[in-house]
Amino acid sequence: MSEFTINKRYEIRIIEDPDLLDPVEILQNIVWPGDLTEVVPKHMLLAAIFNGGLVIGAYDLAIQESVKSDSEADQEYFSEGNNLIGFAFGFPGLFETPDGPRIKHASHMLGVHPNYRNQGIGFALKRAQWQMVRNRGIDLITWTYDPLQSRNAHLNINRLGATCKTYKRDAYGVLRDGINVGDHSDRFMVDWFIDSRRVSTRLSKDRRTDLDLAHFLSAETNIVNPTQIGNTNLPIPTQNINLEIILTDDQYHQSNPIVLVEIPSDFAKIKRKDPQLAIEWRLHTRHIFESFFSHGYLVTDFVFLPGDLPRSFYVLSYGESTL
Ligand SMILES: CC(C)(COP(=O)(O)OP(=O)(O)OC[C@H]1O[C@@H](n2cnc3c(N)ncnc32)[C@H](O)[C@@H]1OP(=O)(O)O)[C@@H](O)C(=O)NCCC(=O)NCCS
């Protein structure tokens, strides 16, 4: 079994033993609460593992000191001695190239227990996945995620260096778990070129400092959809942007090789407080991303400004030569 230590307290391990996959099933239902039919069962995880799939777990080695939770499901999970606090799951897949299909790793799930988020566990799991998949001689990992989840965007695009040029409308049809219920399952399909300099720089210990909005504004970068705060203190999408007119102008990409697209920093809160506004955000950003992707732009970076009024922006660049 391969082990990667994050620090003295947390450890990352490859999981292959069937008994150790039981907590992966339970943790899925804690991360995506709700319908049990949404859980990938142990036999499917094993079938993937037998065929080149990877299940990677993060373990808390000091679990007893840490668990304080009001949730019964959590209490039960931890009191049964489980110390799996996060996992990543993926399997081999194919992608098309001009020379025919080639093998990639299709990463399907990344989940961290709610008590353990924002401590670098998700990053460490992806880093271990990067290392394992590279060792197998595969140079591309892809996965999908909801483009309106700012934390995921920061992790995937900024910290890991993934890029995106593919927008999948209603990718998974109707989802029934607690995070996705009532929403369209639109997704970004991201490419993680794991042998690229871009990615190894992002993963290295002395990585660059995060970009700030000021960097872009000083270069007169256009914000396509600057957000306003509405009466209910929630961000509302810009009305009336006619992208067709902007993007069919041949000069547009020359004067705007880089643009910023704003998304809410806490989409889960909007879904909870104003589901109609959440749908407006979904359709608004769907229109923007589909339009820019079809005119040769791709997502190359992400800017998150924390604080009392946090703001989040995708950076879109024109042409693949920008990578
Ligand atoms: C997405 C998920 C796996 C991330 O795990 P995690 O352990 O919290 O990730 P990390 O701590 O490594 O990274 C989170 C980063 O987002 C930042 N962040 C937190 N809130 C944010 C926000 N609202 N907007 C942008 N960034 C945010 C954190 O500061 C951290 O960045 P840093 O390391 O540069 O400080 C976890 O939140 C999760 O399980 N979510 C539910 C399931 C899901 O959406 N899975 C992914 C799709 S399959």
mmCIF file of C-alpha atoms and ligand atoms in Angstrom:
data_model
loop_
_atom_site.group_PDB
_atom_site.id
_atom_site.type_symbol
_atom_site.label_atom_id
_atom_site.label_comp_id
_atom_site.label_asym_id
_atom_site.label_seq_id
_atom_site.Cartn_x
_atom_site.Cartn_y
_atom_site.Cartn_z
ATOM 1 C CA MET A 1 0.000 0.000 0.000
ATOM 2 C CA SER A 2 1.424 3.428 -0.953
ATOM 3 C CA GLU A 3 1.392 6.073 1.757
ATOM 4 C CA PHE A 4 1.889 9.801 1.492
ATOM 5 C CA THR A 5 2.110 11.753 4.747
ATOM 6 C CA ILE A 6 0.693 15.293 4.651
ATOM 7 C CA ASN A 7 1.893 16.036 8.166
ATOM 8 C CA LYS A 8 2.141 14.010 11.372
ATOM 9 C CA ARG A 9 -1.609 13.983 11.762
ATOM 10 C CA TYR A 10 -2.939 13.167 8.282
ATOM 11 C CA GLU A 11 -1.976 10.371 5.950
ATOM 12 C CA ILE A 12 -2.925 9.620 2.343
ATOM 13 C CA ARG A 13 -3.203 5.962 1.304
ATOM 14 C CA ILE A 14 -4.205 4.031 -1.790
ATOM 15 C CA ILE A 15 -7.198 1.858 -0.860
ATOM 16 C CA GLU A 16 -7.490 -1.601 -2.424
ATOM 17 C CA ASP A 17 -8.717 -3.786 0.444
ATOM 18 C CA PRO A 18 -12.493 -4.418 0.119
ATOM 19 C CA ASP A 19 -13.069 -3.921 3.870
ATOM 20 C CA LEU A 20 -11.450 -0.493 3.741
ATOM 21 C CA LEU A 21 -13.919 0.581 1.056
ATOM 22 C CA ASP A 22 -16.923 0.423 3.426
ATOM 23 C CA PRO A 23 -16.124 3.855 4.914
ATOM 24 C CA VAL A 24 -15.811 5.242 1.363
ATOM 25 C CA GLU A 25 -19.464 4.355 0.766
ATOM 26 C CA ILE A 26 -20.552 5.961 4.069
ATOM 27 C CA LEU A 27 -18.432 9.072 3.572
ATOM 28 C CA GLN A 28 -19.954 9.622 0.114
ATOM 29 C CA ASN A 29 -23.363 9.880 1.751
ATOM 30 C CA ILE A 30 -22.028 12.367 4.326
ATOM 31 C CA VAL A 31 -20.422 14.566 1.649
ATOM 32 C CA TRP A 32 -23.412 14.298 -0.752
ATOM 33 C CA PRO A 33 -26.279 13.718 1.696
ATOM 34 C CA GLY A 34 -29.591 12.310 0.519
ATOM 35 C CA ASP A 35 -30.517 9.547 -1.842
ATOM 36 C CA LEU A 36 -28.455 6.362 -1.395
ATOM 37 C CA THR A 37 -28.771 5.592 -5.105
ATOM 38 C CA GLU A 38 -26.220 8.391 -5.671
ATOM 39 C CA VAL A 39 -23.520 6.428 -3.804
ATOM 40 C CA VAL A 40 -20.963 4.540 -5.930
ATOM 41 C CA PRO A 41 -21.117 1.085 -4.313
ATOM 42 C CA LYS A 42 -18.123 -0.911 -3.153
ATOM 43 C CA HIS A 43 -18.430 -3.466 -5.970
ATOM 44 C CA MET A 44 -18.155 -0.699 -8.590
ATOM 45 C CA LEU A 45 -15.167 0.832 -6.795
ATOM 46 C CA LEU A 46 -13.537 -2.609 -6.797
ATOM 47 C CA ALA A 47 -14.383 -3.270 -10.443
ATOM 48 C CA ALA A 48 -12.640 0.010 -11.276
ATOM 49 C CA ILE A 49 -9.650 -0.852 -9.066
ATOM 50 C CA PHE A 50 -9.274 -4.266 -10.769
ATOM 51 C CA ASN A 51 -9.072 -2.388 -14.094
ATOM 52 C CA GLY A 52 -6.646 0.418 -13.338
ATOM 53 C CA GLY A 53 -8.909 2.613 -11.215
ATOM 54 C CA LEU A 54 -7.645 4.430 -8.137
ATOM 55 C CA VAL A 55 -9.298 5.054 -4.788
ATOM 56 C CA ILE A 56 -7.177 7.293 -2.595
ATOM 57 C CA GLY A 57 -8.077 7.970 1.036
ATOM 58 C CA ALA A 58 -7.082 10.658 3.540
ATOM 59 C CA TYR A 59 -6.938 9.508 7.159
ATOM 60 C CA ASP A 60 -6.882 11.446 10.411
ATOM 61 C CA LEU A 61 -4.436 9.652 12.699
ATOM 62 C CA ALA A 62 -5.633 11.608 15.770
ATOM 63 C CA ILE A 63 -9.346 11.233 15.169
ATOM 64 C CA GLN A 64 -10.474 10.860 18.780
ATOM 65 C CA GLU A 65 -9.265 14.318 19.708
ATOM 66 C CA SER A 66 -11.021 16.030 16.883
ATOM 67 C CA VAL A 67 -14.605 14.914 16.477
ATOM 68 C CA LYS A 68 -17.212 17.355 17.628
ATOM 69 C CA SER A 69 -20.342 17.318 15.537
ATOM 70 C CA ASP A 70 -24.056 17.873 15.981
ATOM 71 C CA SER A 71 -24.851 15.503 13.146
ATOM 72 C CA GLU A 72 -25.956 12.004 14.133
ATOM 73 C CA ALA A 73 -24.555 10.554 10.908
ATOM 74 C CA ASP A 74 -21.134 12.014 11.746
ATOM 75 C CA GLN A 75 -21.231 10.809 15.358
ATOM 76 C CA GLU A 76 -22.122 7.321 14.225
ATOM 77 C CA TYR A 77 -19.476 7.317 11.493
ATOM 78 C CA PHE A 78 -16.671 8.434 13.779
ATOM 79 C CA SER A 79 -17.809 6.438 16.841
ATOM 80 C CA GLU A 80 -17.537 3.264 14.769
ATOM 81 C CA GLY A 81 -13.807 3.949 14.598
ATOM 82 C CA ASN A 82 -13.711 5.287 11.036
ATOM 83 C CA ASN A 83 -10.937 7.780 10.448
ATOM 84 C CA LEU A 84 -11.285 8.211 6.673
ATOM 85 C CA ILE A 85 -11.879 11.953 6.217
ATOM 86 C CA GLY A 86 -11.590 12.338 2.440
ATOM 87 C CA PHE A 87 -11.200 10.338 -0.736
ATOM 88 C CA ALA A 88 -10.587 10.642 -4.476
ATOM 89 C CA PHE A 89 -11.869 8.098 -6.981
ATOM 90 C CA GLY A 90 -11.086 7.725 -10.683
ATOM 91 C CA PHE A 91 -10.682 5.161 -13.445
ATOM 92 C CA PRO A 92 -9.010 4.882 -16.874
ATOM 93 C CA GLY A 93 -10.811 6.423 -19.816
ATOM 94 C CA LEU A 94 -10.217 7.456 -23.427
ATOM 95 C CA PHE A 95 -9.919 10.811 -25.119
ATOM 96 C CA GLU A 96 -9.803 11.620 -28.801
ATOM 97 C CA THR A 97 -6.670 12.956 -30.511
ATOM 98 C CA PRO A 98 -5.943 13.471 -34.240
ATOM 99 C CA ASP A 99 -3.980 10.174 -34.052
ATOM 100 C CA GLY A 100 -6.908 8.266 -32.542
ATOM 101 C CA PRO A 101 -8.008 7.555 -28.977
ATOM 102 C CA ARG A 102 -5.534 7.730 -26.079
ATOM 103 C CA ILE A 103 -5.716 6.762 -22.431
ATOM 104 C CA LYS A 104 -6.448 9.280 -19.713
ATOM 105 C CA HIS A 105 -7.459 9.006 -16.058
ATOM 106 C CA ALA A 106 -11.081 10.040 -15.519
ATOM 107 C CA SER A 107 -11.317 11.363 -11.979
ATOM 108 C CA HIS A 108 -14.899 11.002 -10.846
ATOM 109 C CA MET A 109 -15.196 12.015 -7.196
ATOM 110 C CA LEU A 110 -13.318 14.103 -4.668
ATOM 111 C CA GLY A 111 -14.926 14.467 -1.271
ATOM 112 C CA VAL A 112 -13.724 15.784 2.083
ATOM 113 C CA HIS A 113 -15.723 15.450 5.297
ATOM 114 C CA PRO A 114 -17.321 18.853 6.123
ATOM 115 C CA ASN A 115 -15.423 19.086 9.460
ATOM 116 C CA TYR A 116 -12.105 18.877 7.629
ATOM 117 C CA ARG A 117 -12.479 21.307 4.724
ATOM 118 C CA ASN A 118 -10.102 24.195 3.949
ATOM 119 C CA GLN A 119 -7.122 22.428 5.532
ATOM 120 C CA GLY A 120 -5.458 21.281 2.338
ATOM 121 C CA ILE A 121 -6.866 17.711 2.383
ATOM 122 C CA GLY A 122 -8.500 18.034 -1.059
ATOM 123 C CA PHE A 123 -5.255 19.408 -2.486
ATOM 124 C CA ALA A 124 -3.229 16.582 -0.923
ATOM 125 C CA LEU A 125 -5.580 13.944 -2.380
ATOM 126 C CA LYS A 126 -5.280 15.436 -5.872
ATOM 127 C CA ARG A 127 -1.516 15.677 -5.484
ATOM 128 C CA ALA A 128 -1.336 11.964 -4.633
ATOM 129 C CA GLN A 129 -3.574 11.208 -7.628
ATOM 130 C CA TRP A 130 -1.236 13.264 -9.852
ATOM 131 C CA GLN A 131 1.762 11.283 -8.586
ATOM 132 C CA MET A 132 0.132 7.853 -8.991
ATOM 133 C CA VAL A 133 -1.263 8.525 -12.460
ATOM 134 C CA ARG A 134 2.039 9.982 -13.698
ATOM 135 C CA ASN A 135 3.837 6.876 -12.474
ATOM 136 C CA ARG A 136 1.574 4.880 -14.769
ATOM 137 C CA GLY A 137 2.731 6.887 -17.774
ATOM 138 C CA ILE A 138 -0.581 8.697 -18.306
ATOM 139 C CA ASP A 139 -0.352 12.437 -18.916
ATOM 140 C CA LEU A 140 -3.962 13.650 -18.741
ATOM 141 C CA ILE A 141 -6.505 13.601 -15.912
ATOM 142 C CA THR A 142 -9.977 15.020 -16.540
ATOM 143 C CA TRP A 143 -12.975 15.531 -14.303
ATOM 144 C CA THR A 144 -16.162 17.530 -14.106
ATOM 145 C CA TYR A 145 -17.237 20.016 -11.462
ATOM 146 C CA ASP A 146 -19.929 22.625 -11.004
ATOM 147 C CA PRO A 147 -18.485 25.925 -12.306
ATOM 148 C CA LEU A 148 -20.522 27.863 -9.741
ATOM 149 C CA GLN A 149 -18.745 26.263 -6.770
ATOM 150 C CA SER A 150 -16.129 28.856 -5.968
ATOM 151 C CA ARG A 151 -14.089 26.700 -3.581
ATOM 152 C CA ASN A 152 -13.844 23.902 -6.151
ATOM 153 C CA ALA A 153 -12.887 26.448 -8.817
ATOM 154 C CA HIS A 154 -10.124 27.860 -6.630
ATOM 155 C CA LEU A 155 -8.791 24.370 -5.914
ATOM 156 C CA ASN A 156 -9.090 22.975 -9.458
ATOM 157 C CA ILE A 157 -8.066 25.955 -11.557
ATOM 158 C CA ASN A 158 -5.876 28.095 -9.342
ATOM 159 C CA ARG A 159 -4.176 25.626 -6.981
ATOM 160 C CA LEU A 160 -3.965 22.585 -9.291
ATOM 161 C CA GLY A 161 -3.566 24.367 -12.637
ATOM 162 C CA ALA A 162 -6.374 22.570 -14.496
ATOM 163 C CA THR A 163 -7.872 24.367 -17.521
ATOM 164 C CA CYS A 164 -11.290 24.205 -19.148
ATOM 165 C CA LYS A 165 -12.737 24.671 -22.604
ATOM 166 C CA THR A 166 -15.724 22.322 -22.345
ATOM 167 C CA TYR A 167 -19.105 23.217 -20.859
ATOM 168 C CA LYS A 168 -21.487 20.298 -20.377
ATOM 169 C CA ARG A 169 -25.117 21.344 -20.025
ATOM 170 C CA ASP A 170 -27.082 19.133 -17.606
ATOM 171 C CA ALA A 171 -24.155 16.714 -17.646
ATOM 172 C CA TYR A 172 -25.676 14.212 -15.216
ATOM 173 C CA GLY A 173 -29.374 14.836 -15.886
ATOM 174 C CA VAL A 174 -31.363 15.229 -12.682
ATOM 175 C CA LEU A 175 -29.277 14.611 -9.555
ATOM 176 C CA ARG A 176 -30.973 13.742 -6.260
ATOM 177 C CA ASP A 177 -28.259 14.315 -3.649
ATOM 178 C CA GLY A 178 -28.467 17.169 -1.128
ATOM 179 C CA ILE A 179 -25.888 19.392 -2.887
ATOM 180 C CA ASN A 180 -27.427 19.189 -6.373
ATOM 181 C CA VAL A 181 -31.160 18.650 -5.886
ATOM 182 C CA GLY A 182 -33.341 21.231 -7.668
ATOM 183 C CA ASP A 183 -30.491 22.551 -9.832
ATOM 184 C CA HIS A 184 -29.280 21.906 -13.377
ATOM 185 C CA SER A 185 -26.260 19.587 -13.337
ATOM 186 C CA ASP A 186 -24.169 21.827 -15.650
ATOM 187 C CA ARG A 187 -20.467 21.071 -15.369
ATOM 188 C CA PHE A 188 -17.059 22.194 -16.515
ATOM 189 C CA MET A 189 -15.011 19.299 -17.909
ATOM 190 C CA VAL A 190 -11.452 20.218 -16.936
ATOM 191 C CA ASP A 191 -8.158 19.044 -18.393
ATOM 192 C CA TRP A 192 -5.239 18.494 -16.042
ATOM 193 C CA PHE A 193 -2.093 18.068 -18.128
ATOM 194 C CA ILE A 194 -0.082 16.455 -15.387
ATOM 195 C CA ASP A 195 3.288 16.482 -17.154
ATOM 196 C CA SER A 196 3.101 20.179 -17.995
ATOM 197 C CA ARG A 197 5.300 22.841 -16.458
ATOM 198 C CA ARG A 198 2.191 24.810 -15.622
ATOM 199 C CA VAL A 199 0.942 22.005 -13.361
ATOM 200 C CA SER A 200 4.258 21.112 -11.718
ATOM 201 C CA THR A 201 4.784 24.801 -10.915
ATOM 202 C CA ARG A 202 1.367 25.003 -9.272
ATOM 203 C CA LEU A 203 2.037 21.858 -7.238
ATOM 204 C CA SER A 204 5.536 22.820 -6.119
ATOM 205 C CA LYS A 205 6.210 24.067 -2.593
ATOM 206 C CA ASP A 206 7.421 27.474 -3.774
ATOM 207 C CA ARG A 207 4.419 28.085 -6.014
ATOM 208 C CA ARG A 208 3.590 31.606 -7.194
ATOM 209 C CA THR A 209 1.494 33.895 -5.008
ATOM 210 C CA ASP A 210 -2.196 34.010 -5.939
ATOM 211 C CA LEU A 211 -3.197 36.614 -8.504
ATOM 212 C CA ASP A 212 -5.225 39.556 -7.244
ATOM 213 C CA LEU A 213 -8.039 41.377 -9.027
ATOM 214 C CA ALA A 214 -5.820 44.466 -8.983
ATOM 215 C CA HIS A 215 -3.326 42.735 -11.311
ATOM 216 C CA PHE A 216 -6.044 42.391 -13.924
ATOM 217 C CA LEU A 217 -7.703 45.761 -13.429
ATOM 218 C CA SER A 218 -4.378 47.567 -13.753
ATOM 219 C CA ALA A 219 -4.010 45.834 -17.136
ATOM 220 C CA GLU A 220 -7.505 47.103 -18.040
ATOM 221 C CA THR A 221 -8.951 43.606 -18.163
ATOM 222 C CA ASN A 222 -12.674 43.650 -18.808
ATOM 223 C CA ILE A 223 -15.080 42.092 -16.254
ATOM 224 C CA VAL A 224 -17.781 40.637 -18.498
ATOM 225 C CA ASN A 225 -20.476 40.574 -15.803
ATOM 226 C CA PRO A 226 -19.630 42.703 -12.745
ATOM 227 C CA THR A 227 -21.933 41.624 -9.940
ATOM 228 C CA GLN A 228 -24.123 43.814 -7.766
ATOM 229 C CA ILE A 229 -25.420 43.037 -4.309
ATOM 230 C CA GLY A 230 -29.227 42.834 -4.245
ATOM 231 C CA ASN A 231 -31.764 43.792 -1.540
ATOM 232 C CA THR A 232 -31.393 40.443 0.158
ATOM 233 C CA ASN A 233 -27.631 40.901 0.396
ATOM 234 C CA LEU A 234 -27.048 38.229 -2.222
ATOM 235 C CA PRO A 235 -25.106 38.864 -5.441
ATOM 236 C CA ILE A 236 -27.290 39.270 -8.524
ATOM 237 C CA PRO A 237 -26.125 38.607 -12.080
ATOM 238 C CA THR A 238 -25.691 41.490 -14.520
ATOM 239 C CA GLN A 239 -28.719 41.897 -16.754
ATOM 240 C CA ASN A 240 -28.724 42.498 -20.504
ATOM 241 C CA ILE A 241 -25.261 41.551 -21.674
ATOM 242 C CA ASN A 242 -25.481 40.775 -25.347
ATOM 243 C CA LEU A 243 -22.572 38.444 -25.866
ATOM 244 C CA GLU A 244 -23.406 37.580 -29.456
ATOM 245 C CA ILE A 245 -22.823 41.171 -30.489
ATOM 246 C CA ILE A 246 -19.589 41.407 -28.510
ATOM 247 C CA LEU A 247 -18.144 38.113 -29.645
ATOM 248 C CA THR A 248 -19.023 38.308 -33.335
ATOM 249 C CA ASP A 249 -16.922 41.461 -33.501
ATOM 250 C CA ASP A 250 -13.669 40.207 -35.110
ATOM 251 C CA GLN A 251 -11.663 42.702 -33.116
ATOM 252 C CA TYR A 252 -13.053 41.654 -29.716
ATOM 253 C CA HIS A 253 -10.468 39.002 -28.866
ATOM 254 C CA GLN A 254 -7.659 41.246 -30.064
ATOM 255 C CA SER A 255 -8.575 44.006 -27.661
ATOM 256 C CA ASN A 256 -9.704 41.506 -24.976
ATOM 257 C CA PRO A 257 -7.271 38.559 -24.991
ATOM 258 C CA ILE A 258 -8.099 38.056 -21.327
ATOM 259 C CA VAL A 259 -11.485 38.626 -19.657
ATOM 260 C CA LEU A 260 -12.893 38.011 -16.197
ATOM 261 C CA VAL A 261 -16.199 36.282 -15.485
ATOM 262 C CA GLU A 262 -17.622 36.762 -12.011
ATOM 263 C CA ILE A 263 -19.418 34.004 -10.080
ATOM 264 C CA PRO A 264 -20.911 34.038 -6.563
ATOM 265 C CA SER A 265 -18.446 33.134 -3.801
ATOM 266 C CA ASP A 266 -21.088 31.154 -1.925
ATOM 267 C CA PHE A 267 -23.511 29.563 -4.393
ATOM 268 C CA ALA A 268 -24.766 27.089 -1.750
ATOM 269 C CA LYS A 269 -26.092 30.055 0.268
ATOM 270 C CA ILE A 270 -27.945 31.430 -2.766
ATOM 271 C CA LYS A 271 -29.501 28.020 -3.404
ATOM 272 C CA ARG A 272 -30.633 27.857 0.230
ATOM 273 C CA LYS A 273 -31.970 31.407 0.485
ATOM 274 C CA ASP A 274 -33.261 32.151 -3.003
ATOM 275 C CA PRO A 275 -33.577 29.123 -5.329
ATOM 276 C CA GLN A 276 -34.963 31.301 -8.150
ATOM 277 C CA LEU A 277 -31.876 33.520 -8.025
ATOM 278 C CA ALA A 278 -29.723 30.374 -8.105
ATOM 279 C CA ILE A 279 -31.394 29.338 -11.366
ATOM 280 C CA GLU A 280 -30.799 32.850 -12.768
ATOM 281 C CA TRP A 281 -27.091 32.506 -11.921
ATOM 282 C CA ARG A 282 -26.996 29.088 -13.584
ATOM 283 C CA LEU A 283 -28.523 30.302 -16.848
ATOM 284 C CA HIS A 284 -26.556 33.550 -16.844
ATOM 285 C CA THR A 285 -23.170 31.844 -16.450
ATOM 286 C CA ARG A 286 -24.143 28.999 -18.811
ATOM 287 C CA HIS A 287 -24.733 31.596 -21.526
ATOM 288 C CA ILE A 288 -21.426 33.360 -20.839
ATOM 289 C CA PHE A 289 -19.245 30.258 -20.698
ATOM 290 C CA GLU A 290 -20.839 28.575 -23.708
ATOM 291 C CA SER A 291 -20.453 31.773 -25.746
ATOM 292 C CA PHE A 292 -16.818 32.396 -24.807
ATOM 293 C CA PHE A 293 -15.787 28.736 -25.232
ATOM 294 C CA SER A 294 -17.374 28.598 -28.679
ATOM 295 C CA HIS A 295 -15.391 31.710 -29.655
ATOM 296 C CA GLY A 296 -11.981 30.263 -28.749
ATOM 297 C CA TYR A 297 -11.586 31.284 -25.102
ATOM 298 C CA LEU A 298 -10.627 28.896 -22.317
ATOM 299 C CA VAL A 299 -10.490 29.084 -18.528
ATOM 300 C CA THR A 300 -6.881 29.481 -17.452
ATOM 301 C CA ASP A 301 -7.038 30.916 -13.932
ATOM 302 C CA PHE A 302 -9.233 31.832 -11.018
ATOM 303 C CA VAL A 303 -9.128 34.745 -8.574
ATOM 304 C CA PHE A 304 -10.737 34.510 -5.134
ATOM 305 C CA LEU A 305 -10.845 37.580 -2.920
ATOM 306 C CA PRO A 306 -11.810 36.517 0.615
ATOM 307 C CA GLY A 307 -13.138 39.009 3.185
ATOM 308 C CA ASP A 308 -16.473 40.404 4.364
ATOM 309 C CA LEU A 309 -17.737 40.670 0.801
ATOM 310 C CA PRO A 310 -15.816 37.892 -0.959
ATOM 311 C CA ARG A 311 -15.660 37.911 -4.752
ATOM 312 C CA SER A 312 -14.699 35.226 -7.253
ATOM 313 C CA PHE A 313 -13.640 35.492 -10.901
ATOM 314 C CA TYR A 314 -12.699 33.062 -13.638
ATOM 315 C CA VAL A 315 -9.913 34.240 -15.925
ATOM 316 C CA LEU A 316 -10.610 33.366 -19.582
ATOM 317 C CA SER A 317 -7.851 33.656 -22.176
ATOM 318 C CA TYR A 318 -8.163 33.632 -25.954
ATOM 319 C CA GLY A 319 -6.501 30.716 -27.747
ATOM 320 C CA GLU A 320 -4.689 27.621 -26.520
ATOM 321 C CA SER A 321 -1.310 29.248 -27.130
ATOM 322 C CA THR A 322 -1.917 31.139 -23.882
ATOM 323 C CA LEU A 323 -1.183 27.951 -21.903
HETATM 324 C C1 LIG B 1 -14.238 20.438 -2.949
HETATM 325 C C2 LIG B 1 -13.628 19.790 -1.720
HETATM 326 C C3 LIG B 1 -13.216 18.367 -2.051
HETATM 327 C C4 LIG B 1 -12.353 20.579 -1.331
HETATM 328 O O1 LIG B 1 -11.721 19.947 -0.247
HETATM 329 P P1 LIG B 1 -10.847 20.773 0.811
HETATM 330 O O2 LIG B 1 -10.099 19.799 1.645
HETATM 331 O O3 LIG B 1 -11.681 21.773 1.509
HETATM 332 O O4 LIG B 1 -9.838 21.523 -0.179
HETATM 333 P P2 LIG B 1 -8.523 22.352 0.175
HETATM 334 O O5 LIG B 1 -8.520 22.747 1.633
HETATM 335 O O6 LIG B 1 -7.325 21.592 -0.304
HETATM 336 O O7 LIG B 1 -8.708 23.594 -0.779
HETATM 337 C C5 LIG B 1 -9.783 24.470 -0.625
HETATM 338 C C6 LIG B 1 -9.329 25.849 -1.040
HETATM 339 O O8 LIG B 1 -10.468 26.680 -1.297
HETATM 340 C C7 LIG B 1 -10.331 27.902 -0.571
HETATM 341 N N1 LIG B 1 -11.696 28.389 -0.348
HETATM 342 C C8 LIG B 1 -12.509 28.223 0.722
HETATM 343 N N2 LIG B 1 -13.704 28.814 0.491
HETATM 344 C C9 LIG B 1 -13.636 29.345 -0.762
HETATM 345 C C10 LIG B 1 -14.539 30.076 -1.575
HETATM 346 N N3 LIG B 1 -15.767 30.371 -1.173
HETATM 347 N N4 LIG B 1 -14.130 30.453 -2.810
HETATM 348 C C11 LIG B 1 -12.885 30.158 -3.251
HETATM 349 N N5 LIG B 1 -11.993 29.478 -2.517
HETATM 350 C C12 LIG B 1 -12.361 29.073 -1.289
HETATM 351 C C13 LIG B 1 -9.567 27.491 0.671
HETATM 352 O O9 LIG B 1 -8.980 28.615 1.294
HETATM 353 C C14 LIG B 1 -8.538 26.547 0.068
HETATM 354 O O10 LIG B 1 -7.567 27.275 -0.626
HETATM 355 P P3 LIG B 1 -6.049 27.467 -0.104
HETATM 356 O O11 LIG B 1 -5.511 26.096 0.121
HETATM 357 O O12 LIG B 1 -5.403 28.204 -1.232
HETATM 358 O O13 LIG B 1 -6.172 28.269 1.166
HETATM 359 C C15 LIG B 1 -14.605 19.798 -0.521
HETATM 360 O O14 LIG B 1 -15.026 21.108 -0.315
HETATM 361 C C16 LIG B 1 -15.851 18.911 -0.726
HETATM 362 O O15 LIG B 1 -15.807 17.732 -0.376
HETATM 363 N N6 LIG B 1 -16.943 19.491 -1.266
HETATM 364 C C17 LIG B 1 -18.201 18.767 -1.507
HETATM 365 C C18 LIG B 1 -18.072 17.762 -2.622
HETATM 366 C C19 LIG B 1 -17.550 18.356 -3.909
HETATM 367 O O16 LIG B 1 -17.977 19.408 -4.341
HETATM 368 N N7 LIG B 1 -16.579 17.644 -4.535
HETATM 369 C C20 LIG B 1 -15.924 18.073 -5.768
HETATM 370 C C21 LIG B 1 -16.657 17.746 -6.993
HETATM 371 S S1 LIG B 1 -16.755 15.985 -7.303
#
